CSV table of N, CA and C in Angstrom, one decimal:
chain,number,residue,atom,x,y,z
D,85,UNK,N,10.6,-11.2,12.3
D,85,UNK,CA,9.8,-11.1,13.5
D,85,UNK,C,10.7,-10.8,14.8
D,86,UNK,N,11.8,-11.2,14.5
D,86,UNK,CA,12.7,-10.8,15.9
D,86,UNK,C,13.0,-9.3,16.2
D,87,UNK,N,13.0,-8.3,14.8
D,87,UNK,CA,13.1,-7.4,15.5
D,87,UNK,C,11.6,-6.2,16.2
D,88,UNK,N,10.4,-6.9,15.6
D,88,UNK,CA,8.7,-6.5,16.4
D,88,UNK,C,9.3,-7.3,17.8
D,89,UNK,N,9.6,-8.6,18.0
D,89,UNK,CA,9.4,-9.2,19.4
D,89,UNK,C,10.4,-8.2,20.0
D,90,UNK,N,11.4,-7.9,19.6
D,90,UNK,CA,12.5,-7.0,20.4
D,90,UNK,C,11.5,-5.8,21.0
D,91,UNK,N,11.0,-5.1,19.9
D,91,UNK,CA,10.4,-4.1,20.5
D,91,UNK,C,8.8,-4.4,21.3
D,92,UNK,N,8.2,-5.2,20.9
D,92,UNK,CA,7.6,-5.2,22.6
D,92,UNK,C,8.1,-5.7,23.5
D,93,UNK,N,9.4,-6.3,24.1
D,93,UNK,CA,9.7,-6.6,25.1
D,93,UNK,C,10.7,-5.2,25.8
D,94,UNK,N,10.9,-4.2,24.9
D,94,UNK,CA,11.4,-2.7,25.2
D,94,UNK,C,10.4,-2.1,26.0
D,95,UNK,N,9.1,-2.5,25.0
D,95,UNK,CA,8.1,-1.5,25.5
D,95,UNK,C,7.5,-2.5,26.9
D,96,UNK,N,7.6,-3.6,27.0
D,96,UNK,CA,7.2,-4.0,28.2
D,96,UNK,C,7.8,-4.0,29.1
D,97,UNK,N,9.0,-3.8,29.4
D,97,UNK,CA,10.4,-3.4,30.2
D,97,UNK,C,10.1,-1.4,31.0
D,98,UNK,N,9.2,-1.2,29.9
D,98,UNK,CA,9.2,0.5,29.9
D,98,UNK,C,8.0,0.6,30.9
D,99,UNK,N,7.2,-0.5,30.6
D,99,UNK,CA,5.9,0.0,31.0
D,99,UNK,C,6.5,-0.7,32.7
D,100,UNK,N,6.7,-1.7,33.0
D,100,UNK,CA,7.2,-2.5,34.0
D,100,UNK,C,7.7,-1.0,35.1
D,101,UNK,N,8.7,-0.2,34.4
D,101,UNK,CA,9.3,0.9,34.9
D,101,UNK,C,8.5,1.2,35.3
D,102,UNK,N,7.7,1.9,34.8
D,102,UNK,CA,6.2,3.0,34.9
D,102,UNK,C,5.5,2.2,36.2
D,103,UNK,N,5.0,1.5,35.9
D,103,UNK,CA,4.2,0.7,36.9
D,103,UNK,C,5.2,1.3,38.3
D,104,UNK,N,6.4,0.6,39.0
D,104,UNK,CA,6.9,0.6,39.8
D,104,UNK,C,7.2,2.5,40.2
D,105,UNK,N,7.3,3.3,38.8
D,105,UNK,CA,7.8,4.7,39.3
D,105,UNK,C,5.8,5.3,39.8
D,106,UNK,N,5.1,4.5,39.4
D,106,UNK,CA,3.3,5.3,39.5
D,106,UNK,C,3.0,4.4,40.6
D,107,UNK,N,3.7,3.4,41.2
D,107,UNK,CA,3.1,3.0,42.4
D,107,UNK,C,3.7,3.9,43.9
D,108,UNK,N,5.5,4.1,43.6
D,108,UNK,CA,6.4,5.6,44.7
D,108,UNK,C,5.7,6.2,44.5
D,109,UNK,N,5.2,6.9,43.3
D,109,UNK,CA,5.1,8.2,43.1
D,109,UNK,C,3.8,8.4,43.8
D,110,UNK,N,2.6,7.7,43.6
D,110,UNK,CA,1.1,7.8,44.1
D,110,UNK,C,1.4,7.3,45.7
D,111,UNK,N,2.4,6.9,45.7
D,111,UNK,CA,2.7,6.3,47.9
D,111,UNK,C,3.1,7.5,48.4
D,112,UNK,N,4.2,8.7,47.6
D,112,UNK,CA,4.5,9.4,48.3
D,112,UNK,C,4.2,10.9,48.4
D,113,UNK,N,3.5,11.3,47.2
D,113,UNK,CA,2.7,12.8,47.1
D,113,UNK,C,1.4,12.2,47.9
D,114,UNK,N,0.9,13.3,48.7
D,114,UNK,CA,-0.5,13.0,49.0
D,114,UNK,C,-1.7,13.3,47.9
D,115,UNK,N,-3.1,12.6,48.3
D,115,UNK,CA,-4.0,12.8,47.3
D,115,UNK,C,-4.4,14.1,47.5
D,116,UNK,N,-4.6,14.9,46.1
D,116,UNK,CA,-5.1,16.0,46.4
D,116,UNK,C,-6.4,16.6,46.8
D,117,UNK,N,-7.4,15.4,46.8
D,117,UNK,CA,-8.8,15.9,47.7
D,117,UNK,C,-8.8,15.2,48.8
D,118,UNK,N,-8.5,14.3,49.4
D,118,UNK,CA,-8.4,13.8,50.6
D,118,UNK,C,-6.8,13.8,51.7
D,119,UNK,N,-6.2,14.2,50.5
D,119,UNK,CA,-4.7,14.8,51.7
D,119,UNK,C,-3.9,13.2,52.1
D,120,UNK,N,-4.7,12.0,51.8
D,120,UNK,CA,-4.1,10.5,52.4
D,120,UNK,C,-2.7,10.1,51.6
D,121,UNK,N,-2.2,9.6,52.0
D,121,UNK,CA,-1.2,8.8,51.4
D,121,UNK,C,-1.4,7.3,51.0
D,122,UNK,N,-1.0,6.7,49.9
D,122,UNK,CA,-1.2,5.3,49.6
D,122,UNK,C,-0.9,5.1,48.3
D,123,UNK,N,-0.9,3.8,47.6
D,123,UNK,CA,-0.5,3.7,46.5
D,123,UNK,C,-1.7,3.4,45.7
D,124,UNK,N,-1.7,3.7,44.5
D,124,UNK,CA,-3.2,3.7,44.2
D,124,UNK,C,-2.9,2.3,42.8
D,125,UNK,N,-3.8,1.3,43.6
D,125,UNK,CA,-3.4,0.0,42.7
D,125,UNK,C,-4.0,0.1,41.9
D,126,UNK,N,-5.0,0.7,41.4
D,126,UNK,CA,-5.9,0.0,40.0
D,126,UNK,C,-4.9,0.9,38.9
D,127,UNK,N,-4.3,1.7,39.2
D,127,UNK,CA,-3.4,2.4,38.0
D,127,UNK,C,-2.0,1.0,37.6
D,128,UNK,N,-1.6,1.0,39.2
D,128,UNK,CA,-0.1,-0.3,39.3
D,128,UNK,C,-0.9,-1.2,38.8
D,129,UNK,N,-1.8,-2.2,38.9
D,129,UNK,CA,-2.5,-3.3,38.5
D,129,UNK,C,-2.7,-3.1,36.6
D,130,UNK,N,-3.2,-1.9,36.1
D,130,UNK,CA,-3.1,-1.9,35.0
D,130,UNK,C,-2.3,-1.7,34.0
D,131,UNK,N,-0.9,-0.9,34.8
D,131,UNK,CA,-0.1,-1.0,34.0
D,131,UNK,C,0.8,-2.1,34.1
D,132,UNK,N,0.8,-3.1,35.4
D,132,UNK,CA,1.2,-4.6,35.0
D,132,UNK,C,0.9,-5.2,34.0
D,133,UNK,N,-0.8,-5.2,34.3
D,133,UNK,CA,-1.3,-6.1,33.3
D,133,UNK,C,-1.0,-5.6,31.8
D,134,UNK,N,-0.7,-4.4,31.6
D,134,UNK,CA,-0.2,-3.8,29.6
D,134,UNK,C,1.5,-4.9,29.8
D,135,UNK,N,1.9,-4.7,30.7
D,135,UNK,CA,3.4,-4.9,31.0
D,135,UNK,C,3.5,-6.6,30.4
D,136,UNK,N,2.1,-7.3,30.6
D,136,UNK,CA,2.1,-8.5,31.0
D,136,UNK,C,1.8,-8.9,29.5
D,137,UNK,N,0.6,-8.4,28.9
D,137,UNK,CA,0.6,-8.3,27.5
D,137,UNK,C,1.4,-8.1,26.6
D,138,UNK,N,2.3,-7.3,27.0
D,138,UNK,CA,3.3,-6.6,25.6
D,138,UNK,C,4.3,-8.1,26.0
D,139,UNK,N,4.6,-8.4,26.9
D,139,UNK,CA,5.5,-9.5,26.9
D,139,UNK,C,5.2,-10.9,26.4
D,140,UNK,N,3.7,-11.0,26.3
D,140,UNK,CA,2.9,-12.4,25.8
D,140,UNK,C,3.2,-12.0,24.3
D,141,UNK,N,2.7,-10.9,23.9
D,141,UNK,CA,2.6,-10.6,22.4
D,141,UNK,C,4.2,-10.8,21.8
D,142,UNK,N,5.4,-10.1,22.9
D,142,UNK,CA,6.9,-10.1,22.1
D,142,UNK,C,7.2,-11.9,22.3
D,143,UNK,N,6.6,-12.4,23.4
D,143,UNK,CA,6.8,-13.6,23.2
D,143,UNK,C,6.6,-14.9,22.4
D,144,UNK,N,5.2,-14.3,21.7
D,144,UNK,CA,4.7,-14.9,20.7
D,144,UNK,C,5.6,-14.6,19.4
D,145,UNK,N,5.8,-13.6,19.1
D,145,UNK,CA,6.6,-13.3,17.9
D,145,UNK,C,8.2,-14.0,17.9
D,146,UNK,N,8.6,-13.7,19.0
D,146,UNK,CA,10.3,-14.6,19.4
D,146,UNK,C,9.7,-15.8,19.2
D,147,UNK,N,8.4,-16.5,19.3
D,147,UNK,CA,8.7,-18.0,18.9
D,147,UNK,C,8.4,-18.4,17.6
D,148,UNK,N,7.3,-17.0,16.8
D,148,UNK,CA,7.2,-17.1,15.5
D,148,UNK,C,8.8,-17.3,14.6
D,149,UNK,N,9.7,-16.3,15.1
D,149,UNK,CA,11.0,-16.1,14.4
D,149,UNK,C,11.7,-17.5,14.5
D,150,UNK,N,11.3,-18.0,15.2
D,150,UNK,CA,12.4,-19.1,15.7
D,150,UNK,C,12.2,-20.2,14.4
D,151,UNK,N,11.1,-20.6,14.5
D,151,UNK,CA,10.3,-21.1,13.3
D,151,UNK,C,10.7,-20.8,11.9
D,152,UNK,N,10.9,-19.2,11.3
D,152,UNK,CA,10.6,-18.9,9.8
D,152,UNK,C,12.0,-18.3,9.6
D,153,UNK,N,12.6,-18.7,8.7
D,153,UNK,CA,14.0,-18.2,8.3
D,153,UNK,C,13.7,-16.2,8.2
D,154,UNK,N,15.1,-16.2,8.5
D,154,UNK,CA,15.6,-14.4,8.8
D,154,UNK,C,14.7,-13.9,7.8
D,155,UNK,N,13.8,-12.8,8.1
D,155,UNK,CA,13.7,-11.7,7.1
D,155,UNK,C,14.6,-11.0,6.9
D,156,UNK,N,14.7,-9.9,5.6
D,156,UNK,CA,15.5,-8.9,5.3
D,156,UNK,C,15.5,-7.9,6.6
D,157,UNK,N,14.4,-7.8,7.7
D,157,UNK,CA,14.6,-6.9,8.8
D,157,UNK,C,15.8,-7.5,9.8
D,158,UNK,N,15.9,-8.4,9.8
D,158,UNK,CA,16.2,-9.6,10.8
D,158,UNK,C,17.4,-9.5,10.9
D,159,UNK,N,18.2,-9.2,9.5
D,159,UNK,CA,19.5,-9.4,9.3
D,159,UNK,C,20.0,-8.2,9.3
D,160,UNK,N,21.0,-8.3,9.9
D,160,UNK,CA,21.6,-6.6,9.9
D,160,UNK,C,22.9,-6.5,8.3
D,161,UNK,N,22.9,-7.5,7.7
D,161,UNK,CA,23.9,-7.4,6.4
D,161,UNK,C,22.4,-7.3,5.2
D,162,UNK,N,21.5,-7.3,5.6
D,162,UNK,CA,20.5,-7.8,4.5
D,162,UNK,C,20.4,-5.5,3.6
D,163,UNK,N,20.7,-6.1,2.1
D,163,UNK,CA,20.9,-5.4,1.3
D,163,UNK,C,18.9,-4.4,1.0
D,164,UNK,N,18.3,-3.3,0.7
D,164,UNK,CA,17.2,-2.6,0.5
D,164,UNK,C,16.4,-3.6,-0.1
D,165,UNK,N,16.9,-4.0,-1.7
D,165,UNK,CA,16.2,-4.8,-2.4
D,165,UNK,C,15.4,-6.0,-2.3
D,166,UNK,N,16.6,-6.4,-1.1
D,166,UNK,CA,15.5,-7.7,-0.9
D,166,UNK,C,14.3,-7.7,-0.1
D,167,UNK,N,13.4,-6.9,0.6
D,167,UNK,CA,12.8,-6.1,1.3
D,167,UNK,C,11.4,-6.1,0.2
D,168,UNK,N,12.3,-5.8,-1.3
D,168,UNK,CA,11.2,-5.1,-1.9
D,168,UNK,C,10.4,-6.0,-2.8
D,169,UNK,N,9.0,-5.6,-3.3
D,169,UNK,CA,7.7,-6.3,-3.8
D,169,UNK,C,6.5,-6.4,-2.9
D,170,UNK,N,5.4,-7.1,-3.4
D,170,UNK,CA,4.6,-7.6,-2.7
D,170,UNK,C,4.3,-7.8,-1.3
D,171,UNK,N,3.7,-7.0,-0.1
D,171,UNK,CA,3.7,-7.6,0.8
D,171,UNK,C,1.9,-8.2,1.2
D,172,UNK,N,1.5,-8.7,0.5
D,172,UNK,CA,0.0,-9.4,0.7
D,172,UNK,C,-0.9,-8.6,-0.3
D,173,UNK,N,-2.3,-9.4,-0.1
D,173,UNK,CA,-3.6,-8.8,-0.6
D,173,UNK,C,-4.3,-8.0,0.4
D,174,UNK,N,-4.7,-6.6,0.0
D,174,UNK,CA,-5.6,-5.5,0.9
D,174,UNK,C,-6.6,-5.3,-0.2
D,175,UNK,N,-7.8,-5.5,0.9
D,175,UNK,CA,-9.3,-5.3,0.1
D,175,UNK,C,-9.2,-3.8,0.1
D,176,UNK,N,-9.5,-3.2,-1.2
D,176,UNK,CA,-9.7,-2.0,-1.0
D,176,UNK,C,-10.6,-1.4,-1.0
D,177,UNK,N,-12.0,-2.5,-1.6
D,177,UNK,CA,-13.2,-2.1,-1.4
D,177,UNK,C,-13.8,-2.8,-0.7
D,178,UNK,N,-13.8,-2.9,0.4
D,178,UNK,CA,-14.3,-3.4,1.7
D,178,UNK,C,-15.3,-3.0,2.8
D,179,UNK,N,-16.7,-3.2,2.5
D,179,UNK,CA,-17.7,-2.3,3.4
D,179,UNK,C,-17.6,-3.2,4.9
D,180,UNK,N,-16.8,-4.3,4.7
D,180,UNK,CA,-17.1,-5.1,6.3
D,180,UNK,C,-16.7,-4.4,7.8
D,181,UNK,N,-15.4,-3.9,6.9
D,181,UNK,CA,-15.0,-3.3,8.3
D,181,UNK,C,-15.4,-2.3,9.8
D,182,UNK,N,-16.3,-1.7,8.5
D,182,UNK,CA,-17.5,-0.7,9.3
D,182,UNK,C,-18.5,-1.7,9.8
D,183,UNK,N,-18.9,-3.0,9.2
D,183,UNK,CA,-20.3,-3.4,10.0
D,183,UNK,C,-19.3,-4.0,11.2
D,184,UNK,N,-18.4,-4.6,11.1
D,184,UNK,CA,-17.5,-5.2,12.2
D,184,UNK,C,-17.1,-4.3,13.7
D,185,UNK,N,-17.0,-2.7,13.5
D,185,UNK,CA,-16.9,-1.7,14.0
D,185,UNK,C,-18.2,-1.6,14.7
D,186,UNK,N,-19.1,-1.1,13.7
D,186,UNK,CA,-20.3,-0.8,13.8
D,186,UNK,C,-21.0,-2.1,15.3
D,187,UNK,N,-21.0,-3.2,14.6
D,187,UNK,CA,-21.2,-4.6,15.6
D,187,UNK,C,-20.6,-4.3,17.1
D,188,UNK,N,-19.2,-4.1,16.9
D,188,UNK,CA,-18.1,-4.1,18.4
D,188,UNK,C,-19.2,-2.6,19.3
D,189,UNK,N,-19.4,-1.4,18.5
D,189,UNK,CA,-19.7,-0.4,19.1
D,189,UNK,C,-21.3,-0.8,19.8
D,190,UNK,N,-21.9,-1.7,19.5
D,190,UNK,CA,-23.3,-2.4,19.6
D,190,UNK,C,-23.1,-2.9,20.9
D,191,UNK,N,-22.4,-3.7,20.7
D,191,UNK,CA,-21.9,-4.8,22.2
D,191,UNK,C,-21.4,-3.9,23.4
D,192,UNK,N,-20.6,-2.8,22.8
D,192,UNK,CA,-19.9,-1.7,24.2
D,192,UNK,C,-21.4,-1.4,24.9
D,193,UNK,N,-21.9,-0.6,23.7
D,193,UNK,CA,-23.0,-0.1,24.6
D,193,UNK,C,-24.0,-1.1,25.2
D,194,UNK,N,-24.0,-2.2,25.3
D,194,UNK,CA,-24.7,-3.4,25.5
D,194,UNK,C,-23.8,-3.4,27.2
D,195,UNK,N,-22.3,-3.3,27.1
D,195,UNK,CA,-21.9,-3.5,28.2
D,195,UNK,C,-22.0,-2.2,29.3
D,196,UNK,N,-21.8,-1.3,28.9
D,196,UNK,CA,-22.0,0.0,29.4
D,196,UNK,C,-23.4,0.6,30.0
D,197,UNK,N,-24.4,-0.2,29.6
D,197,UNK,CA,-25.6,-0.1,30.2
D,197,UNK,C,-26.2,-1.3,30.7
D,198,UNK,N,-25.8,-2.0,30.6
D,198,UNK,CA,-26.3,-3.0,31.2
D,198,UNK,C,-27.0,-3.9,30.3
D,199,UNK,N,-27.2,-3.8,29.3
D,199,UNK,CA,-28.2,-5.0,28.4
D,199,UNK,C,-27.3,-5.7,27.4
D,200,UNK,N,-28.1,-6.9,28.3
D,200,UNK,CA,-27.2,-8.0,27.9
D,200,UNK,C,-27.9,-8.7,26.6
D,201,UNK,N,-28.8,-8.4,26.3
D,201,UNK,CA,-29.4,-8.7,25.4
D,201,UNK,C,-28.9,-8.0,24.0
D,202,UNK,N,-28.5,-6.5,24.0
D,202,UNK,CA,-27.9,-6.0,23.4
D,202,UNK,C,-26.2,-6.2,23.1
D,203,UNK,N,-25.7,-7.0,24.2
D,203,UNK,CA,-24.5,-7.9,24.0
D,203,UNK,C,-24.4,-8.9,23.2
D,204,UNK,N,-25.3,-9.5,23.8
D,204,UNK,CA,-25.6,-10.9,22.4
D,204,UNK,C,-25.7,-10.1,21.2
D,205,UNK,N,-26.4,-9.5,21.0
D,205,UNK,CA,-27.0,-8.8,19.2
D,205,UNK,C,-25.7,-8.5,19.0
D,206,UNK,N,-24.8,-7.5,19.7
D,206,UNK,CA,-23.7,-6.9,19.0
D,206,UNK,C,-22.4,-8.2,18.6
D,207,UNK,N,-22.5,-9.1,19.4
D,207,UNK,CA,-21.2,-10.1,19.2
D,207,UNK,C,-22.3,-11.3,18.0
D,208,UNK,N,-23.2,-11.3,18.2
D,208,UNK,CA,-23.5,-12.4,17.1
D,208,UNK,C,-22.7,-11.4,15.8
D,209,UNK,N,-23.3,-10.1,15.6
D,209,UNK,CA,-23.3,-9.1,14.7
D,209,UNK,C,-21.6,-9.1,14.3
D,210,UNK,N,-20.9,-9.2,15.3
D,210,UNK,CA,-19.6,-9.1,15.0
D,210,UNK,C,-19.4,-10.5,14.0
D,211,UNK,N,-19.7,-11.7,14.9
D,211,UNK,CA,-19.4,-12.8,14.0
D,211,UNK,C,-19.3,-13.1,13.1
D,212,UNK,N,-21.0,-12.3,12.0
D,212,UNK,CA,-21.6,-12.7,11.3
D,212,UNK,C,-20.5,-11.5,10.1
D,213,UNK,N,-20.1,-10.4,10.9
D,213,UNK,CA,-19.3,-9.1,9.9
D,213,UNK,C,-18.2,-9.9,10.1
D,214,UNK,N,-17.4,-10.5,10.8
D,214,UNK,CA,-16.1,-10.9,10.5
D,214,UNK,C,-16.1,-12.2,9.5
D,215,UNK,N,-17.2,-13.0,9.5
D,215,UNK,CA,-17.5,-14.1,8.7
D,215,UNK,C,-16.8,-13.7,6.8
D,216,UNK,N,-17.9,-12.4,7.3
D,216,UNK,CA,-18.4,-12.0,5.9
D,216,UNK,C,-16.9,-11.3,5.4
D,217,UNK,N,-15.9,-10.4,6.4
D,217,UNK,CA,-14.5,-10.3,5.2
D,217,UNK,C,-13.7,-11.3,5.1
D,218,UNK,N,-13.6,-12.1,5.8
D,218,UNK,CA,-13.0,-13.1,5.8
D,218,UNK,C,-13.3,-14.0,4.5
D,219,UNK,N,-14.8,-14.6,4.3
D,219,UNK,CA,-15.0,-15.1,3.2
D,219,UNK,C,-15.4,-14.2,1.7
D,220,UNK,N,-14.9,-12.8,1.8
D,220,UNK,CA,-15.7,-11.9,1.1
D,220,UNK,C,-15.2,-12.2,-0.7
D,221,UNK,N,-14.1,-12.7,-0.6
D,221,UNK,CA,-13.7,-12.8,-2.0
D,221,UNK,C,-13.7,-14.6,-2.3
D,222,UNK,N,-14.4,-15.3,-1.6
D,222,UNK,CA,-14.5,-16.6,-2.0
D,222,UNK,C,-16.2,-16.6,-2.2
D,223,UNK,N,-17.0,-15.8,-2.2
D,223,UNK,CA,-18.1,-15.8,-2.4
D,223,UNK,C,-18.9,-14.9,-3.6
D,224,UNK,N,-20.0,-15.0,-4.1
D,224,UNK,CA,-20.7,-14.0,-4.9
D,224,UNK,C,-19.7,-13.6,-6.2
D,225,UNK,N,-20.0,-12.6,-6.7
D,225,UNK,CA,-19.4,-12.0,-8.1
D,225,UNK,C,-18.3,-11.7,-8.0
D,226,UNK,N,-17.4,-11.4,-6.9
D,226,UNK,CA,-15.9,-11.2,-6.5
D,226,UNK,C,-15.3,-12.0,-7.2
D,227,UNK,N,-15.9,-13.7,-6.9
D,227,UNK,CA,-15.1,-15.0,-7.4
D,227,UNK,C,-15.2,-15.0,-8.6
D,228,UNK,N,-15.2,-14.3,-9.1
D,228,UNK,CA,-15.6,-14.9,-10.9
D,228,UNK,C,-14.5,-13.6,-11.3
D,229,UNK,N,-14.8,-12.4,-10.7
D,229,UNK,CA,-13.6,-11.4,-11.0
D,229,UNK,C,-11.9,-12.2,-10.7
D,230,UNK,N,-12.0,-12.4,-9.5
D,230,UNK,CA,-10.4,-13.1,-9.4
D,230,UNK,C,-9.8,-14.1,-10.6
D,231,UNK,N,-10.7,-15.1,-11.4
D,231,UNK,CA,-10.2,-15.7,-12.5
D,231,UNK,C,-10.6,-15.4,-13.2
């Protein structure tokens, strides 16, 4: 995990740059339909806020590491082999993810027009789709396949 945390706090370091070089940059070319000068915050405000994320997320992982002995990434003497096998279970026949999608794309357009009613439908909808991969192989004829 230490070396994912390393790399978001590169890329939050990068973006931090950015922010600071798009706040000069938008202060000192003028706009090109109105000719004004100024910094234009809602671009600086958002690329803080990514700046601010990527560093919660590398932060979280530097305290995951701290916690779980070295992986084979972790270690810089660590030999190919040990690296190798198993890395989890992937459903490969999995219809959830589309209604989970499907659900999220429900709710956008719920936000994007204004109905809030169609907000609720699409987040119950998400609930009820993340419910369902989550429990998908502890339920129905799946469970009798696994043993």
């Amino acid at each position: 995990m230490k070396s994912e945390g390393r790399l978001f706090f590169v890329l939050a370091l990068f973006v931090f740059a950015m922010a600071a070089l798009y706040g000069w940059w938008t202060n000192v070319a003028p706009h090109e339909q109105t000719g004004h000068r100024g910094v234009e915050w809602i671009g600086v405000v958002a690329l803080i806020l990514s700046g601010l994320l990527l560093t919660m997320i590398g932060s979280a992982l530097w305290l995951i590491s701290r916690r779980i002995e070295p992986r084979p990434e972790d270690r810089p003497e660590a030999e190919i082999h040990e690296g190798a096998g198993d890395l989890g279970f992937f459903s490969p026949g999995s219809y959830w993810p589309i209604g989970i999608a499907l659900s999220a794309a429900i709710a956008s357009l719920g936000l994007a027009f204004d109905q809030w009613w169609l907000v609720a439908v699409g987040l119950i909808s998400v609930i009820v789709a993340t419910c369902g991969l989550m429990f998908e192989y502890y339920t129905g004829t799946r469970r009798g396949a696994e043993h």
